[in-house]
Coordinates of C-alpha atoms in Angstrom, one line a residue:
M1 CA 83.0 106.2 90.0
R2 CA 86.7 106.1 90.1
H3 CA 89.1 103.2 90.9
P4 CA 91.1 103.9 94.0
R5 CA 94.5 102.8 91.1
E6 CA 93.3 106.8 89.6
V7 CA 92.6 108.1 92.7
L8 CA 95.3 106.8 95.2
L9 CA 98.9 105.8 93.3
G10 CA 101.3 108.1 92.4
A11 CA 104.4 109.6 93.5
Q12 CA 105.8 107.1 96.4
A13 CA 103.6 104.5 95.5
A14 CA 103.8 101.1 94.1
T15 CA 102.2 101.2 90.7
G16 CA 103.4 97.1 89.8
F17 CA 101.2 94.8 90.5
L18 CA 102.1 91.5 90.3
P19 CA 101.3 88.0 91.5
V20 CA 102.9 87.4 95.0
C21 CA 104.5 83.7 93.4
D22 CA 106.9 83.2 91.1
H23 CA 107.6 80.0 90.3
Y24 CA 110.5 78.8 87.9
S25 CA 111.1 75.7 86.0
G26 CA 113.8 75.2 83.0
V27 CA 113.1 71.0 82.2
E28 CA 110.1 70.2 80.2
A29 CA 108.3 67.4 82.2
R30 CA 108.8 69.9 85.0
M31 CA 107.6 72.9 82.6
R32 CA 104.7 71.5 81.2
K33 CA 103.4 70.1 84.9
S34 CA 104.2 74.1 86.1
L35 CA 101.5 75.3 83.3
Q36 CA 99.1 72.2 84.1
L37 CA 99.0 73.4 87.5
Q38 CA 99.1 77.3 86.7
A39 CA 95.8 76.8 84.9
D40 CA 94.6 74.7 88.0
M41 CA 94.8 77.2 90.4
I42 CA 93.5 79.7 88.0
E43 CA 90.0 77.7 88.2
E44 CA 90.4 77.5 91.5
F45 CA 91.0 80.9 93.0
G46 CA 89.2 83.0 89.9
T47 CA 92.7 84.6 89.3
C48 CA 96.4 83.6 88.4
V49 CA 97.8 83.3 92.0
F50 CA 101.5 83.0 90.4
D51 CA 103.6 83.5 87.4
V52 CA 105.3 80.7 85.5
T53 CA 108.7 81.5 84.2
L54 CA 110.5 78.9 82.0
D55 CA 114.2 79.1 82.5
C56 CA 116.5 79.0 79.8
E57 CA 119.3 80.3 81.5
D58 CA 119.9 77.1 84.1
G59 CA 117.5 75.0 82.0
A60 CA 119.2 75.1 78.8
P61 CA 122.1 72.4 78.2
V62 CA 124.9 73.4 77.2
G63 CA 125.3 73.6 73.4
G64 CA 121.1 72.6 73.1
E65 CA 120.6 76.6 73.8
A66 CA 118.8 77.3 70.3
E67 CA 117.0 73.9 70.9
H68 CA 115.4 74.3 74.2
A69 CA 115.0 78.2 73.1
A70 CA 112.7 77.0 70.8
M71 CA 111.1 74.2 73.3
V72 CA 110.3 77.4 75.4
V73 CA 108.5 79.1 72.8
A74 CA 106.5 75.9 72.1
L75 CA 105.3 75.4 75.8
A76 CA 104.5 79.1 76.1
T77 CA 102.1 79.4 73.2
L78 CA 100.0 76.5 74.6
A79 CA 98.8 79.1 77.9
S80 CA 96.0 80.2 78.4
D81 CA 94.8 83.7 77.8
K82 CA 94.2 83.9 81.4
A83 CA 98.3 82.9 82.1
R84 CA 101.0 84.7 83.3
V85 CA 104.0 83.2 81.5
A86 CA 107.4 84.2 81.5
V87 CA 110.5 83.3 80.3
R88 CA 114.5 83.7 82.0
V89 CA 116.8 84.6 79.1
H90 CA 121.2 84.0 79.0
A91 CA 122.7 87.0 80.3
V92 CA 123.8 89.6 78.4
D93 CA 127.4 88.5 77.8
H94 CA 126.1 85.2 76.7
P95 CA 126.7 83.9 73.5
A96 CA 123.6 82.9 73.3
F97 CA 121.4 86.0 74.6
E98 CA 121.0 87.4 71.3
S99 CA 119.2 84.6 69.8
D100 CA 117.4 83.2 73.1
M101 CA 116.0 87.2 72.8
A102 CA 115.2 87.2 68.6
V103 CA 113.4 84.1 69.0
I104 CA 111.6 84.5 72.5
A105 CA 110.7 88.3 72.0
G106 CA 110.0 87.4 68.3
N107 CA 108.0 84.7 68.9
L108 CA 106.2 85.7 72.1
A109 CA 105.9 89.3 72.1
R110 CA 102.2 89.0 72.3
T111 CA 102.3 86.2 74.9
L112 CA 104.5 86.9 77.5
S113 CA 103.7 89.2 80.3
H114 CA 107.9 90.1 81.1
I115 CA 111.6 88.7 80.4
T116 CA 113.8 88.0 83.2
V117 CA 117.3 89.0 82.1
P118 CA 120.1 87.4 84.9
K119 CA 123.5 88.5 85.9
V120 CA 122.2 92.8 85.1
E121 CA 125.1 94.8 86.9
S122 CA 124.4 97.6 85.0
V123 CA 122.0 99.8 84.2
E124 CA 123.8 99.4 80.4
D125 CA 122.7 95.7 80.6
V126 CA 119.7 96.5 81.4
I127 CA 119.9 99.1 77.8
K128 CA 121.5 96.2 76.0
A129 CA 118.2 94.2 76.9
E130 CA 115.3 96.5 75.9
Q131 CA 117.5 97.3 72.3
A132 CA 117.2 93.5 71.9
L133 CA 113.5 93.5 72.7
L134 CA 113.0 96.7 70.4
A135 CA 114.9 94.4 67.8
A136 CA 112.2 91.8 68.4
S137 CA 109.3 94.3 68.2
A138 CA 108.6 93.3 71.5
D139 CA 108.9 97.1 73.0
H140 CA 106.1 96.8 75.5
L141 CA 107.3 93.9 77.5
P142 CA 108.5 94.5 80.8
L143 CA 112.0 93.2 82.0
H144 CA 113.1 92.1 85.1
V145 CA 116.1 92.1 86.5
L146 CA 118.7 89.7 88.6
I147 CA 121.0 91.7 91.0
E148 CA 123.1 88.5 91.8
S149 CA 127.0 90.9 93.0
P150 CA 127.8 93.2 95.3
A151 CA 128.8 95.6 92.7
A152 CA 125.0 95.1 91.1
V153 CA 123.5 95.6 94.6
H154 CA 125.8 98.9 95.1
R155 CA 123.6 100.0 91.5
A156 CA 120.8 99.1 92.4
F157 CA 118.8 102.1 92.8
E158 CA 119.8 103.3 89.0
I159 CA 118.8 99.8 87.3
A160 CA 115.3 100.1 88.9
A161 CA 114.8 103.5 88.4
H162 CA 115.2 102.6 84.5
P163 CA 111.6 102.4 83.3
R164 CA 111.9 98.9 81.5
V165 CA 112.6 97.5 85.0
Q166 CA 109.5 96.0 86.5
S167 CA 110.9 94.1 89.4
L168 CA 113.6 93.3 90.7
S169 CA 114.9 89.9 92.2
F170 CA 117.9 89.1 94.6
G171 CA 119.5 86.2 92.8
L172 CA 121.4 84.7 96.3
M173 CA 123.5 81.5 95.5
D174 CA 125.6 83.7 93.1
F175 CA 125.7 86.4 95.3
V176 CA 127.2 84.5 98.4
S177 CA 129.6 82.7 95.9
A178 CA 130.8 85.6 94.1
H179 CA 132.6 86.7 97.8
G180 CA 135.0 84.4 97.3
G181 CA 134.3 82.3 100.6
A182 CA 134.2 85.3 102.9
I183 CA 130.4 84.3 102.9
P184 CA 129.6 80.6 104.6
A185 CA 127.4 78.4 102.8
D186 CA 125.0 78.4 105.4
G187 CA 124.4 82.0 103.9
M188 CA 122.3 80.5 101.2
S189 CA 120.3 78.4 103.6
S190 CA 117.2 79.3 104.9
R191 CA 117.7 80.4 108.0
G192 CA 121.3 82.0 107.1
Q193 CA 119.9 84.1 104.5
F194 CA 118.0 86.2 107.2
T195 CA 121.2 86.6 109.5
H196 CA 124.1 87.0 107.7
P197 CA 124.8 90.3 107.7
L198 CA 125.7 91.1 104.7
V199 CA 123.4 89.1 102.3
V200 CA 120.6 91.0 104.8
R201 CA 122.0 94.2 103.8
A202 CA 122.0 92.8 100.6
K203 CA 118.3 92.6 100.6
L204 CA 117.5 95.2 101.8
E205 CA 119.1 97.6 99.7
I206 CA 117.5 96.0 97.1
A207 CA 113.9 96.0 98.3
S208 CA 114.4 99.6 99.2
S209 CA 115.5 100.4 95.6
C210 CA 112.6 99.0 94.1
H211 CA 110.1 100.8 96.8
A212 CA 111.8 104.0 95.1
H213 CA 111.1 103.9 92.1
G214 CA 107.5 102.0 92.6
K215 CA 109.0 98.3 91.3
V216 CA 108.7 95.2 92.6
P217 CA 111.3 93.1 95.2
S218 CA 111.0 89.8 94.2
H219 CA 112.6 87.6 96.9
C220 CA 115.1 84.9 96.5
V221 CA 114.8 80.7 96.8
V222 CA 114.2 78.7 99.6
T223 CA 116.6 75.6 98.3
E224 CA 115.0 73.3 101.2
F225 CA 111.9 72.4 98.8
N226 CA 110.9 69.6 101.1
D227 CA 110.5 71.2 104.2
T228 CA 107.1 73.5 104.3
E229 CA 108.4 74.7 107.2
A230 CA 111.0 76.3 106.5
M231 CA 109.5 77.8 103.2
T232 CA 106.9 79.4 105.0
I233 CA 109.2 81.4 107.5
A234 CA 111.3 82.7 105.1
A235 CA 108.2 84.2 103.1
R236 CA 107.3 85.3 106.2
H237 CA 110.8 86.9 106.8
A238 CA 110.6 88.2 103.0
R239 CA 107.6 90.3 104.0
E240 CA 109.3 92.1 106.8
M241 CA 112.0 92.7 105.1
G242 CA 109.6 94.1 102.3
Y243 CA 109.8 92.1 99.9
S244 CA 106.1 91.5 98.2
R245 CA 106.8 88.8 96.0
M246 CA 109.1 85.3 96.1
W247 CA 110.6 82.9 93.7
S248 CA 109.1 79.2 94.2
I249 CA 111.4 76.3 92.7
H250 CA 109.1 73.5 93.7
P251 CA 105.2 72.8 92.8
S252 CA 104.9 72.1 97.3
Q253 CA 106.1 76.0 97.6
I254 CA 103.7 78.1 96.4
R255 CA 101.2 77.3 98.4
P256 CA 103.1 78.2 101.2
I257 CA 104.0 81.8 99.6
L258 CA 101.1 82.8 98.7
E259 CA 99.3 82.0 103.0
A260 CA 102.6 84.3 104.0
F261 CA 101.7 86.9 101.5
A262 CA 97.9 87.2 102.3
P263 CA 96.2 89.6 104.5
T264 CA 94.3 88.4 106.8
E265 CA 90.5 87.9 107.5
R266 CA 90.5 90.8 109.8
E267 CA 93.0 93.1 107.1
I268 CA 90.5 92.4 103.9
E269 CA 87.0 93.1 106.1
D270 CA 89.0 96.4 107.7
A271 CA 90.5 97.7 104.3
T272 CA 87.4 97.2 102.5
K273 CA 84.9 99.0 105.2
I274 CA 88.1 102.0 105.3
I275 CA 88.3 102.2 100.8
A276 CA 84.4 102.0 101.0
S277 CA 84.0 104.8 103.3
A278 CA 86.4 107.0 101.6
A279 CA 84.8 106.1 98.3
R280 CA 81.5 107.5 99.3
A281 CA 83.3 110.8 100.5
D282 CA 85.1 111.2 97.5
W283 CA 88.3 110.4 98.8
A284 CA 88.0 113.0 101.4
P285 CA 89.1 112.4 104.9
I286 CA 87.2 110.2 107.0
G287 CA 86.8 108.8 110.7
F288 CA 87.1 105.0 111.1
E289 CA 87.3 103.3 114.7
G290 CA 87.9 106.8 116.4
K291 CA 91.1 107.4 114.1
L292 CA 91.2 109.8 111.1
H293 CA 92.1 108.1 107.6
D294 CA 93.3 110.2 104.5
R295 CA 94.7 109.7 100.8
A296 CA 97.8 108.6 102.9
S297 CA 96.7 105.9 104.6
Y298 CA 93.9 105.3 102.0
R299 CA 96.7 103.8 99.7
Y300 CA 97.9 101.5 102.0
F301 CA 94.4 100.1 102.9
W302 CA 93.7 99.5 99.0
Q303 CA 97.4 97.9 98.7
V304 CA 96.1 95.2 101.5
L305 CA 92.8 94.9 98.9
E306 CA 95.6 94.1 96.1
R307 CA 97.4 91.7 97.6
A308 CA 94.8 89.8 99.1
H309 CA 93.2 90.0 95.4
Q310 CA 96.9 88.4 94.4
T311 CA 96.5 85.6 96.8
G312 CA 93.3 84.6 95.8
R313 CA 91.4 85.7 98.8
A314 CA 87.1 86.0 98.9
L315 CA 86.7 90.0 99.0
P316 CA 83.4 91.0 100.3
A317 CA 81.3 92.7 97.7
E318 CA 82.4 96.4 98.2
A319 CA 85.8 95.4 97.9
K320 CA 85.2 93.0 94.7
I321 CA 83.9 95.6 91.9
Y322 CA 87.0 97.3 92.0
F323 CA 89.0 93.7 90.0
Q324 CA 85.8 93.0 88.0
T325 CA 85.8 95.8 86.1
A326 CA 89.0 96.9 86.1
V327 CA 91.5 97.3 83.1
R328 CA 95.2 96.8 84.1

Protein backbone atom coordinates (compact mmCIF):
# COMPACT_ATOMS: atom_id res chain seq x y z
CA MET A 1 0.00 0.00 0.00
CA ARG A 2 1.51 3.28 -1.10
CA HIS A 3 1.24 6.06 1.45
CA PRO A 4 -0.64 9.23 0.34
CA ARG A 5 2.45 11.32 1.10
CA GLU A 6 4.39 9.34 -1.49
CA VAL A 7 1.68 9.65 -4.11
CA LEU A 8 0.26 13.13 -3.65
CA LEU A 9 2.95 15.50 -2.48
CA GLY A 10 5.23 17.25 -4.90
CA ALA A 11 5.40 20.43 -6.94
CA GLN A 12 3.13 23.19 -5.66
CA ALA A 13 2.18 21.22 -2.55
CA ALA A 14 3.24 21.87 1.01
CA THR A 15 5.55 19.06 2.10
CA GLY A 16 6.19 20.18 5.67
CA PHE A 17 3.71 19.10 8.34
CA LEU A 18 4.15 20.78 11.70
CA PRO A 19 1.94 21.09 14.76
CA VAL A 20 -0.46 23.99 14.27
CA CYS A 21 0.64 25.68 17.52
CA ASP A 22 4.11 26.93 18.46
CA HIS A 23 4.22 27.82 22.17
CA TYR A 24 6.93 30.25 23.35
CA SER A 25 8.31 30.66 26.85
CA GLY A 26 11.53 32.23 28.08
CA VAL A 27 11.43 32.24 31.90
CA GLU A 28 12.64 29.08 33.61
CA ALA A 29 9.48 28.39 35.60
CA ARG A 30 7.30 28.89 32.53
CA MET A 31 9.58 26.78 30.36
CA ARG A 32 9.28 23.92 32.83
CA LYS A 33 5.48 24.29 32.91
CA SER A 34 5.35 24.39 29.10
CA LEU A 35 7.31 21.15 28.79
CA GLN A 36 5.09 19.48 31.38
CA LEU A 37 1.93 20.71 29.64
CA GLN A 38 3.24 19.37 26.35
CA ALA A 39 3.85 15.97 27.94
CA ASP A 40 0.35 15.98 29.46
CA MET A 41 -1.28 16.83 26.13
CA ILE A 42 0.74 14.18 24.29
CA GLU A 43 -0.79 11.72 26.73
CA GLU A 44 -4.25 13.22 26.17
CA PHE A 45 -4.20 13.34 22.37
CA GLY A 46 -1.81 10.54 21.52
CA THR A 47 0.38 12.86 19.46
CA CYS A 48 2.39 16.05 19.96
CA VAL A 49 -0.14 18.79 19.18
CA PHE A 50 2.10 21.79 19.84
CA ASP A 51 5.76 22.68 19.76
CA VAL A 52 7.52 24.21 22.75
CA THR A 53 10.06 26.87 21.79
CA LEU A 54 12.43 27.82 24.58
CA ASP A 55 13.34 31.46 24.10
CA CYS A 56 16.82 32.91 24.38
CA GLU A 57 16.21 36.15 22.47
CA ASP A 58 13.62 37.66 24.80
CA GLY A 59 14.18 35.30 27.71
CA ALA A 60 17.86 35.88 28.45
CA PRO A 61 18.78 38.85 30.67
CA VAL A 62 21.32 41.27 29.21
CA GLY A 63 24.75 39.97 30.19
CA GLY A 64 23.34 36.58 31.16
CA GLU A 65 23.01 35.10 27.68
CA ALA A 66 25.51 32.28 28.24
CA GLU A 67 23.89 31.17 31.50
CA HIS A 68 20.45 31.26 29.91
CA ALA A 69 21.61 29.14 26.97
CA ALA A 70 23.07 26.58 29.36
CA MET A 71 19.77 26.46 31.27
CA VAL A 72 17.85 25.94 28.02
CA VAL A 73 20.10 23.01 27.16
CA ALA A 74 19.49 21.46 30.58
CA LEU A 75 15.71 21.85 30.28
CA ALA A 76 15.49 20.55 26.71
CA THR A 77 17.26 17.33 27.66
CA LEU A 78 14.38 16.56 30.06
CA ALA A 79 11.84 16.30 27.23
CA SER A 80 10.57 12.89 26.16
CA ASP A 81 11.33 11.39 22.76
CA LYS A 82 7.73 12.12 21.72
CA ALA A 83 8.12 15.84 22.42
CA ARG A 84 8.88 18.55 19.91
CA VAL A 85 11.18 21.14 21.46
CA ALA A 86 12.86 24.05 19.69
CA VAL A 87 14.95 27.04 20.73
CA ARG A 88 14.88 30.63 19.55
CA VAL A 89 18.45 31.94 19.55
CA HIS A 90 19.58 35.54 19.22
CA ALA A 91 19.73 37.27 15.82
CA VAL A 92 22.76 36.62 13.62
CA ASP A 93 24.18 40.09 14.30
CA HIS A 94 23.86 39.78 18.09
CA PRO A 95 27.09 39.17 20.07
CA ALA A 96 25.57 36.04 21.63
CA PHE A 97 24.51 34.39 18.37
CA GLU A 98 27.60 32.29 17.74
CA SER A 99 27.83 31.07 21.33
CA ASP A 100 24.07 30.35 21.33
CA MET A 101 24.43 28.16 18.27
CA ALA A 102 27.57 26.42 19.49
CA VAL A 103 26.10 25.58 22.89
CA ILE A 104 22.50 24.88 21.90
CA ALA A 105 22.91 23.24 18.50
CA GLY A 106 26.11 21.56 19.62
CA ASN A 107 24.50 19.92 22.66
CA LEU A 108 20.96 19.42 21.39
CA ALA A 109 21.47 18.40 17.78
CA ARG A 110 19.61 15.11 18.32
CA THR A 111 17.00 16.59 20.67
CA LEU A 112 15.61 19.68 18.95
CA SER A 113 12.98 19.71 16.22
CA HIS A 114 14.40 22.97 14.82
CA ILE A 115 16.08 26.26 15.70
CA THR A 116 14.35 29.60 15.26
CA VAL A 117 16.34 32.63 14.16
CA PRO A 118 14.81 36.09 14.70
CA LYS A 119 15.17 39.26 12.64
CA VAL A 120 16.21 37.55 9.43
CA GLU A 121 16.65 40.25 6.80
CA SER A 122 18.01 38.30 3.84
CA VAL A 123 19.18 34.96 2.50
CA GLU A 124 22.66 35.92 3.72
CA ASP A 125 21.36 35.76 7.31
CA VAL A 126 19.98 32.27 6.64
CA ILE A 127 23.35 31.21 5.26
CA LYS A 128 25.11 32.50 8.40
CA ALA A 129 22.74 30.47 10.56
CA GLU A 130 23.27 27.41 8.38
CA GLN A 131 27.03 27.76 8.67
CA ALA A 132 26.68 27.91 12.45
CA LEU A 133 24.67 24.68 12.36
CA LEU A 134 27.37 23.01 10.27
CA ALA A 135 30.05 24.18 12.69
CA ALA A 136 28.06 22.64 15.56
CA SER A 137 27.64 19.31 13.71
CA ALA A 138 23.88 19.94 13.59
CA ASP A 139 23.58 20.12 9.82
CA HIS A 140 20.30 18.15 9.77
CA LEU A 141 18.36 20.71 11.85
CA PRO A 142 15.80 22.87 10.01
CA LEU A 143 15.64 26.62 10.54
CA HIS A 144 12.51 28.60 11.31
CA VAL A 145 12.96 32.30 10.63
CA LEU A 146 11.18 35.45 11.72
CA ILE A 147 10.34 38.15 9.21
CA GLU A 148 10.17 41.39 11.18
CA SER A 149 10.85 44.37 8.91
CA PRO A 150 9.54 45.85 5.65
CA ALA A 151 12.79 44.94 3.90
CA ALA A 152 12.55 41.34 5.09
CA VAL A 153 8.96 41.12 3.82
CA HIS A 154 10.23 42.33 0.45
CA ARG A 155 12.71 39.41 0.41
CA ALA A 156 10.34 36.80 1.86
CA PHE A 157 10.16 34.73 -1.35
CA GLU A 158 13.97 34.50 -1.56
CA ILE A 159 14.21 33.54 2.12
CA ALA A 160 11.47 30.91 1.84
CA ALA A 161 13.24 29.36 -1.15
CA HIS A 162 16.30 28.42 0.90
CA PRO A 163 16.28 24.63 1.45
CA ARG A 164 17.30 24.93 5.12
CA VAL A 165 14.22 27.04 5.94
CA GLN A 166 11.21 25.03 7.07
CA SER A 167 8.91 27.81 8.27
CA LEU A 168 8.52 31.60 8.20
CA SER A 169 6.93 33.50 11.08
CA PHE A 170 5.72 37.09 11.09
CA GLY A 171 7.17 39.32 13.82
CA LEU A 172 4.24 41.68 14.28
CA MET A 173 5.47 44.05 16.96
CA ASP A 174 8.91 44.62 15.46
CA PHE A 175 7.30 45.08 12.04
CA VAL A 176 4.96 47.78 13.35
CA SER A 177 7.77 49.48 15.28
CA ALA A 178 9.93 49.53 12.14
CA HIS A 179 7.51 51.99 10.52
CA GLY A 180 8.44 54.95 12.70
CA GLY A 181 4.90 55.62 13.89
CA ALA A 182 3.29 55.30 10.46
CA ILE A 183 1.32 52.29 11.74
CA PRO A 184 -0.60 53.09 14.95
CA ALA A 185 -0.28 50.96 18.08
CA ASP A 186 -3.64 49.41 17.27
CA GLY A 187 -1.87 47.63 14.42
CA MET A 188 -0.42 45.31 17.09
CA SER A 189 -3.80 44.46 18.61
CA SER A 190 -5.81 41.30 17.98
CA ARG A 191 -8.19 43.24 15.74
CA GLY A 192 -6.00 45.98 14.27
CA GLN A 193 -3.44 43.53 12.91
CA PHE A 194 -6.12 42.18 10.58
CA THR A 195 -7.29 45.56 9.31
CA HIS A 196 -4.27 47.83 8.82
CA PRO A 197 -3.33 47.52 5.13
CA LEU A 198 0.44 47.43 5.61
CA VAL A 199 0.20 44.71 8.23
CA VAL A 200 -2.28 42.69 6.17
CA ARG A 201 -0.08 43.03 3.08
CA ALA A 202 2.95 41.76 5.00
CA LYS A 203 1.03 38.76 6.31
CA LEU A 204 -0.20 37.84 2.86
CA GLU A 205 3.28 38.16 1.33
CA ILE A 206 4.75 35.85 3.97
CA ALA A 207 1.98 33.28 3.61
CA SER A 208 2.25 33.38 -0.16
CA SER A 209 6.04 33.00 -0.11
CA CYS A 210 5.73 29.91 2.07
CA HIS A 211 3.13 28.25 -0.12
CA ALA A 212 5.21 29.03 -3.21
CA HIS A 213 8.09 26.97 -1.81
CA GLY A 214 6.31 24.28 0.22
CA LYS A 215 7.15 25.86 3.59
CA VAL A 216 4.96 26.43 6.66
CA PRO A 217 3.62 29.96 7.32
CA SER A 218 3.39 30.62 11.06
CA HIS A 219 1.16 33.44 12.29
CA CYS A 220 2.23 35.96 14.92
CA VAL A 221 1.20 36.42 18.54
CA VAL A 222 -1.98 37.75 20.08
CA THR A 223 -0.85 39.77 23.08
CA GLU A 224 -4.28 39.82 24.77
CA PHE A 225 -3.56 36.43 26.31
CA ASN A 226 -6.46 36.57 28.81
CA ASP A 227 -9.04 37.15 26.06
CA THR A 228 -9.99 33.70 24.77
CA GLU A 229 -12.56 35.09 22.32
CA ALA A 230 -10.00 37.45 20.78
CA MET A 231 -7.56 34.54 20.46
CA THR A 232 -10.14 32.34 18.75
CA ILE A 233 -11.18 35.07 16.30
CA ALA A 234 -7.56 35.88 15.49
CA ALA A 235 -6.74 32.22 14.87
CA ARG A 236 -9.66 31.92 12.46
CA HIS A 237 -8.51 35.05 10.63
CA ALA A 238 -4.99 33.60 10.45
CA ARG A 239 -6.34 30.49 8.73
CA GLU A 240 -8.32 32.63 6.31
CA MET A 241 -5.09 34.44 5.40
CA GLY A 242 -3.36 31.19 4.50
CA TYR A 243 -1.52 30.38 7.73
CA SER A 244 -1.27 26.78 8.91
CA ARG A 245 0.46 27.43 12.23
CA MET A 246 0.27 30.07 14.98
CA TRP A 247 2.23 31.26 17.98
CA SER A 248 1.05 30.95 21.56
CA ILE A 249 2.56 32.97 24.40
CA HIS A 250 0.29 31.72 27.19
CA PRO A 251 -1.01 28.22 27.95
CA SER A 252 -4.60 29.47 27.69
CA GLN A 253 -4.02 30.19 23.98
CA ILE A 254 -3.06 26.66 22.98
CA ARG A 255 -6.47 24.99 22.89
CA PRO A 256 -8.19 27.87 21.05
CA ILE A 257 -5.50 27.61 18.36
CA LEU A 258 -6.01 23.85 18.09
CA GLU A 259 -9.77 24.33 17.81
CA ALA A 260 -9.51 27.07 15.18
CA PHE A 261 -7.10 25.13 12.98
CA ALA A 262 -8.81 21.75 13.30
CA PRO A 263 -11.11 20.47 10.54
CA THR A 264 -14.73 19.70 11.42
CA GLU A 265 -16.04 16.17 11.92
CA ARG A 266 -17.80 16.38 8.55
CA GLU A 267 -14.61 17.49 6.81
CA ILE A 268 -12.72 14.58 8.40
CA GLU A 269 -15.44 12.12 7.41
CA ASP A 270 -15.55 13.27 3.78
CA ALA A 271 -11.77 13.38 3.49
CA THR A 272 -11.49 9.84 4.86
CA LYS A 273 -14.03 8.47 2.39
CA ILE A 274 -12.39 10.20 -0.57
CA ILE A 275 -8.84 9.14 0.32
CA ALA A 276 -9.94 5.56 1.04
CA SER A 277 -11.79 5.38 -2.28
CA ALA A 278 -8.81 6.86 -4.11
CA ALA A 279 -6.45 4.32 -2.57
CA ARG A 280 -8.74 1.45 -3.62
CA ALA A 281 -8.68 2.88 -7.15
CA ASP A 282 -4.85 3.07 -7.10
CA TRP A 283 -5.20 6.89 -7.11
CA ALA A 284 -7.04 6.99 -10.44
CA PRO A 285 -9.99 9.45 -10.73
CA ILE A 286 -13.16 8.56 -8.84
CA GLY A 287 -16.69 9.90 -8.40
CA PHE A 288 -17.85 10.92 -4.93
CA GLU A 289 -21.34 12.28 -4.23
CA GLY A 290 -21.72 13.26 -7.89
CA LYS A 291 -18.36 15.02 -8.17
CA LEU A 292 -15.18 14.00 -9.97
CA HIS A 293 -12.02 13.76 -7.88
CA ASP A 294 -8.45 13.13 -8.98
CA ARG A 295 -4.98 13.69 -7.57
CA ALA A 296 -5.39 17.45 -7.45
CA SER A 297 -8.33 17.20 -5.07
CA TYR A 298 -6.94 14.10 -3.31
CA ARG A 299 -4.03 16.25 -2.22
CA TYR A 300 -6.39 18.74 -0.56
CA PHE A 301 -8.35 16.04 1.28
CA TRP A 302 -5.17 14.32 2.40
CA GLN A 303 -4.03 17.59 3.91
CA VAL A 304 -7.34 17.80 5.80
CA LEU A 305 -6.44 14.47 7.41
CA GLU A 306 -2.91 15.68 8.17
CA ARG A 307 -4.39 18.71 9.92
CA ALA A 308 -6.82 16.53 11.85
CA HIS A 309 -3.91 14.43 13.08
CA GLN A 310 -1.86 17.52 13.98
CA THR A 311 -4.72 18.85 16.11
CA GLY A 312 -5.38 15.59 17.91
CA ARG A 313 -8.76 14.90 16.34
CA ALA A 314 -10.23 11.41 16.34
CA LEU A 315 -9.76 9.72 12.98
CA PRO A 316 -11.79 6.90 11.43
CA ALA A 317 -9.94 3.59 11.16
CA GLU A 318 -9.43 3.99 7.39
CA ALA A 319 -7.52 7.23 8.00
CA LYS A 320 -5.82 6.28 11.25
CA ILE A 321 -3.78 3.53 9.59
CA TYR A 322 -1.75 6.09 7.68
CA PHE A 323 -0.56 7.75 10.87
CA GLN A 324 0.20 4.54 12.69
CA THR A 325 2.56 3.26 10.01
CA ALA A 326 3.97 6.48 8.54
CA VAL A 327 7.53 7.50 9.17
CA ARG A 328 8.22 11.20 8.69
